[in-house]
N, CA, C and O of each residue as an XYZ file, in Angstrom:
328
protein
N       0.835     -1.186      0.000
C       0.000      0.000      0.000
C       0.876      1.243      0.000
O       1.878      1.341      0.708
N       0.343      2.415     -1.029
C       1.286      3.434     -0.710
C       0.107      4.593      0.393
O      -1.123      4.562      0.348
N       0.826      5.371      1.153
C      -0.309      6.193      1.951
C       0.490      7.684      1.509
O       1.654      8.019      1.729
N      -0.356      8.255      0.965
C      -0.733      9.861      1.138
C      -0.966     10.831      1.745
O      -2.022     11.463      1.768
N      -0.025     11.029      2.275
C      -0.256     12.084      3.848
C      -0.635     13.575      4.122
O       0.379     14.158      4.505
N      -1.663     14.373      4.073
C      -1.961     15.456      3.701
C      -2.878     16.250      4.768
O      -3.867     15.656      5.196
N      -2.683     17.193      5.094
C      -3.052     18.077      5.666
C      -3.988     19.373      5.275
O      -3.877     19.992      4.217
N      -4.612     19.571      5.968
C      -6.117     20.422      5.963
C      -5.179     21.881      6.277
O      -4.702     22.146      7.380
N      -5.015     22.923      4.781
C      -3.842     24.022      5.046
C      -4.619     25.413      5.103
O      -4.059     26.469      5.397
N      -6.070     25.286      4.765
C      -7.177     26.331      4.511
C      -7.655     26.682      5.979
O      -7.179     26.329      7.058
N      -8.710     27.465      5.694
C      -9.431     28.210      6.890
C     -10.535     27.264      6.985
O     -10.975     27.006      8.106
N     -11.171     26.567      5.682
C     -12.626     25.993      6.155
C     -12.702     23.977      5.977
O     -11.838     23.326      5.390
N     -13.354     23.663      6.331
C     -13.281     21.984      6.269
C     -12.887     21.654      4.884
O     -13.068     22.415      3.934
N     -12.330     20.467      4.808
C     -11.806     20.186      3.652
C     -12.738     18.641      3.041
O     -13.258     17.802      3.776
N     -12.728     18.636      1.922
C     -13.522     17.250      1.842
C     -13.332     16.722      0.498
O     -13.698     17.147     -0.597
N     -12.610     15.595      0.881
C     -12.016     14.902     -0.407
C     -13.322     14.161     -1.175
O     -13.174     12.960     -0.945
N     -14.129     14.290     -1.715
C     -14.936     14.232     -2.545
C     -15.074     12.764     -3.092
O     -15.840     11.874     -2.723
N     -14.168     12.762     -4.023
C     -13.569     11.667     -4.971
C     -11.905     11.363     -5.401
O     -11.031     12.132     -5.802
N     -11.899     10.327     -5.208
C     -10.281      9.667     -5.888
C     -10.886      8.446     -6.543
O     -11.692      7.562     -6.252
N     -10.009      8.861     -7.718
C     -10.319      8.085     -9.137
C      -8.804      7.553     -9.597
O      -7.932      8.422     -9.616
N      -8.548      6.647     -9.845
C      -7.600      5.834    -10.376
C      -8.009      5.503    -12.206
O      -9.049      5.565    -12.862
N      -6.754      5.188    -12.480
C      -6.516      5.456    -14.008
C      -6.800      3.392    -14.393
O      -7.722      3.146    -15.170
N      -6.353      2.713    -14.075
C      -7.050      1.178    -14.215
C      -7.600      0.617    -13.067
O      -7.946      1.244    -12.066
N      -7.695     -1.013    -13.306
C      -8.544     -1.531    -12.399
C      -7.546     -2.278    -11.341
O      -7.898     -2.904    -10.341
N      -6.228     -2.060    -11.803
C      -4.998     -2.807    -10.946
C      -4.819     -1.553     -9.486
O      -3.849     -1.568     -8.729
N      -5.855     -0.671     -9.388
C      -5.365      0.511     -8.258
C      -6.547      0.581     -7.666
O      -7.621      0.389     -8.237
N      -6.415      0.823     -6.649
C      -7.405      1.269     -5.486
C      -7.142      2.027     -4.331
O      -6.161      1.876     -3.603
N      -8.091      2.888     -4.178
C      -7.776      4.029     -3.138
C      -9.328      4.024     -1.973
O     -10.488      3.656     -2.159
N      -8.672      4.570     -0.888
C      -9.513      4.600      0.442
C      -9.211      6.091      1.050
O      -8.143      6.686      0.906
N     -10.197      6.510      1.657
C      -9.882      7.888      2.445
C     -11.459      7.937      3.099
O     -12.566      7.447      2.876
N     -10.770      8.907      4.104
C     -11.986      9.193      4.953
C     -13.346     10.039      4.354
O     -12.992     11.208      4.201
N     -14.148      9.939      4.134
C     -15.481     10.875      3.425
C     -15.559     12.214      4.315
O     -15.582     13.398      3.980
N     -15.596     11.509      5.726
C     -15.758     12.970      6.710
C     -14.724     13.903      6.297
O     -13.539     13.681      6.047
N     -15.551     15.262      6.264
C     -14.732     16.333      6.683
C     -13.690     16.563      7.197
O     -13.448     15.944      8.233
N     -12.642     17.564      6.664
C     -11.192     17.796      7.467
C     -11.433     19.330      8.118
O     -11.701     20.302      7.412
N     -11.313     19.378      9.381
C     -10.884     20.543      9.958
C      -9.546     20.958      9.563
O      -8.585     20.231      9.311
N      -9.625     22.359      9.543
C      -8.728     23.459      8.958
C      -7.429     22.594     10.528
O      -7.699     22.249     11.679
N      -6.172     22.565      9.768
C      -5.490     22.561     10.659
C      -5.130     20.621     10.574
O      -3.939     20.311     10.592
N      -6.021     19.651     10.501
C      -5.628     18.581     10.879
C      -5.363     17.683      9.644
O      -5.720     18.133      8.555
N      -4.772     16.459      9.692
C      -4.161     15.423      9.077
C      -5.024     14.381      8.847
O      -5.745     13.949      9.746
N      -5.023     13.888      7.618
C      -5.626     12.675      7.152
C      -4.638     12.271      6.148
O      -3.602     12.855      5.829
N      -5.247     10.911      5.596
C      -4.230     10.431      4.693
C      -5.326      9.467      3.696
O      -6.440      9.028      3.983
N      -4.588      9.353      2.525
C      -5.694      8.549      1.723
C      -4.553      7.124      1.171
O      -3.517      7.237      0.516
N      -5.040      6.148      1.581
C      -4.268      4.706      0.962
C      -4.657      4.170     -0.331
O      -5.800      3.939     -0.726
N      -3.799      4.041     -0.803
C      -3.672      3.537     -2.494
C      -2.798      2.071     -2.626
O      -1.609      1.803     -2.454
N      -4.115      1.177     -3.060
C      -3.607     -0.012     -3.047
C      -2.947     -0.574     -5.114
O      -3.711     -0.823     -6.047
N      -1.696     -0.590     -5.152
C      -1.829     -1.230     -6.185
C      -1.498     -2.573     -6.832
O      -0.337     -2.982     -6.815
N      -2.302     -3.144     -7.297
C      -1.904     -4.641     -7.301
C      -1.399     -4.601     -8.854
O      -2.143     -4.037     -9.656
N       0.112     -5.302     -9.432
C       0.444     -5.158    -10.702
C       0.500     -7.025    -10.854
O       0.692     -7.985    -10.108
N       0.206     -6.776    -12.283
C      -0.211     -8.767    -12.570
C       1.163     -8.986    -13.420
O       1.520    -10.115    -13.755
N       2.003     -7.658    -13.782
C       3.061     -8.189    -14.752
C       4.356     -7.539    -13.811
O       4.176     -7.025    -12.707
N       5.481     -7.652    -14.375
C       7.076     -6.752    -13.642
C       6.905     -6.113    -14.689
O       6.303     -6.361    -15.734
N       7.861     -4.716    -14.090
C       8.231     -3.918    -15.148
C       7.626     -2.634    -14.846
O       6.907     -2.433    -13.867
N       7.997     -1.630    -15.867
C       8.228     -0.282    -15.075
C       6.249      0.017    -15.137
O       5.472     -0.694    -15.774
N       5.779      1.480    -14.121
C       4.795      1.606    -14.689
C       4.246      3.365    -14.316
O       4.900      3.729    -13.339
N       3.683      4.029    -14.592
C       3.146      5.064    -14.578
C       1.579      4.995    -14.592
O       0.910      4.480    -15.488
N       1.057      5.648    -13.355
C      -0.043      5.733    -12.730
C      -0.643      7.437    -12.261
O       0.011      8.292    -11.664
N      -1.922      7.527    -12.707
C      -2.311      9.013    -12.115
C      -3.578      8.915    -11.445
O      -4.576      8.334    -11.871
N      -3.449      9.554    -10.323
C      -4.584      9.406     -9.121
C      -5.311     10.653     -9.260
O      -4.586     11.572     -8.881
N      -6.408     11.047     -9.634
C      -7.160     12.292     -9.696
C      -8.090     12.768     -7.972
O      -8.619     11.834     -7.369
N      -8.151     13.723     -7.568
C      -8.094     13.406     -6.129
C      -9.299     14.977     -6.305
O      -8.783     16.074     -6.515
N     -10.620     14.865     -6.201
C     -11.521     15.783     -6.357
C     -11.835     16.183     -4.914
O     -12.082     15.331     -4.060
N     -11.821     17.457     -4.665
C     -11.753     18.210     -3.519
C     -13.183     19.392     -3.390
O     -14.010     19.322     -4.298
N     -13.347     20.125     -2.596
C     -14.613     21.111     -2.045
C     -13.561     22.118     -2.143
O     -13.904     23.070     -1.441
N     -12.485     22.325     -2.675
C     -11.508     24.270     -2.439
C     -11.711     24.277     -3.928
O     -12.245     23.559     -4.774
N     -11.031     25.436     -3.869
C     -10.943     25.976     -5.272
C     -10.344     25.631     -6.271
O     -11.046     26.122     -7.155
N      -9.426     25.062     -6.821
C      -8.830     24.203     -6.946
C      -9.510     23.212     -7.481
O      -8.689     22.813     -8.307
N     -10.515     22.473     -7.603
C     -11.003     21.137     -7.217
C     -10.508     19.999     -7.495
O     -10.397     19.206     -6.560
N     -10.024     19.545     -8.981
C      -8.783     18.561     -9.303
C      -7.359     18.623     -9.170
O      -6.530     19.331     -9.742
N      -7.231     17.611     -8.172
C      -5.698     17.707     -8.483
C      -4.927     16.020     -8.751
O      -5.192     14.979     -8.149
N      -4.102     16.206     -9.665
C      -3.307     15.125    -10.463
C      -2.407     14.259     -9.185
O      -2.309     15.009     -8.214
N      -1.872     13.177     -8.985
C      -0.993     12.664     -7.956
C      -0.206     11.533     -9.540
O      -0.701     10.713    -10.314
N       0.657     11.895     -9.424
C       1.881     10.763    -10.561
C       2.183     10.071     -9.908
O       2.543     10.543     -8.829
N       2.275      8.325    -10.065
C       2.717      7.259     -9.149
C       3.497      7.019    -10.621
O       2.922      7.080    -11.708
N       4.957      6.727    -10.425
C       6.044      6.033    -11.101
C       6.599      5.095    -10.402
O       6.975      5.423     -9.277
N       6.850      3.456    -10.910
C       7.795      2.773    -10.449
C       8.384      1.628    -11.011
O       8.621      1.631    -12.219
N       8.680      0.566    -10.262
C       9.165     -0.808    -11.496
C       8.567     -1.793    -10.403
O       8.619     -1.630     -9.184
N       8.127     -2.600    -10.930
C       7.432     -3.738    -10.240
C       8.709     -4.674    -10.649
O       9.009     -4.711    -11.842
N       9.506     -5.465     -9.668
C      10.080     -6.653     -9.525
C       9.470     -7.813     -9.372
O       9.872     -8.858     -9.883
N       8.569     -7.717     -8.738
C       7.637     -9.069     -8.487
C       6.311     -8.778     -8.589
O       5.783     -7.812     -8.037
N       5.805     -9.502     -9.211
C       4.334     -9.365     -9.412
C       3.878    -10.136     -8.636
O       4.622    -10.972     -8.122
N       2.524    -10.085     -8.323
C       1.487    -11.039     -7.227
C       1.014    -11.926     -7.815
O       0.260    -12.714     -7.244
């Protein structure tokens, strides 16, 4: 699992909306509740790869600020597959 560690940096609650993954080899979890201005949450991203070899991944992460999409790039090399 990779975890995403992020913090609430605004004045008003924060609320991660939606996280969307780019195939069906990724999966993500996060809290629905609200973030108070000021505190820490984190969102876990599970990815399971069926082959080795290098790979490039983008996590779309829909938010309540202004802002509302933002991109997350996962790069790496799978040595062992599951």
């Amino acid at each position: 699992d990779l975890i995403i560690n992020y913090k609430n940096i605004g004045t008003k609650p924060l609320v991660i909306k939606n996280v969307q993954v780019g195939c069906v080899c990724t999966q993500a979890s996060w809290d629905k509740a609200s973030l108070a201005p000021g505190k820490e949450n984190k969102i876990i991203i599970n990815f399971s790869a069926e082959e080795k070899g290098e790979f490039a991944e983008k996590i779309y992460v829909l938010t309540n600020t202004v802002k509302k999409l933002k991109t997350i790039h996962l790069k790496g090399t799978i040595i062992q597959s599951e």
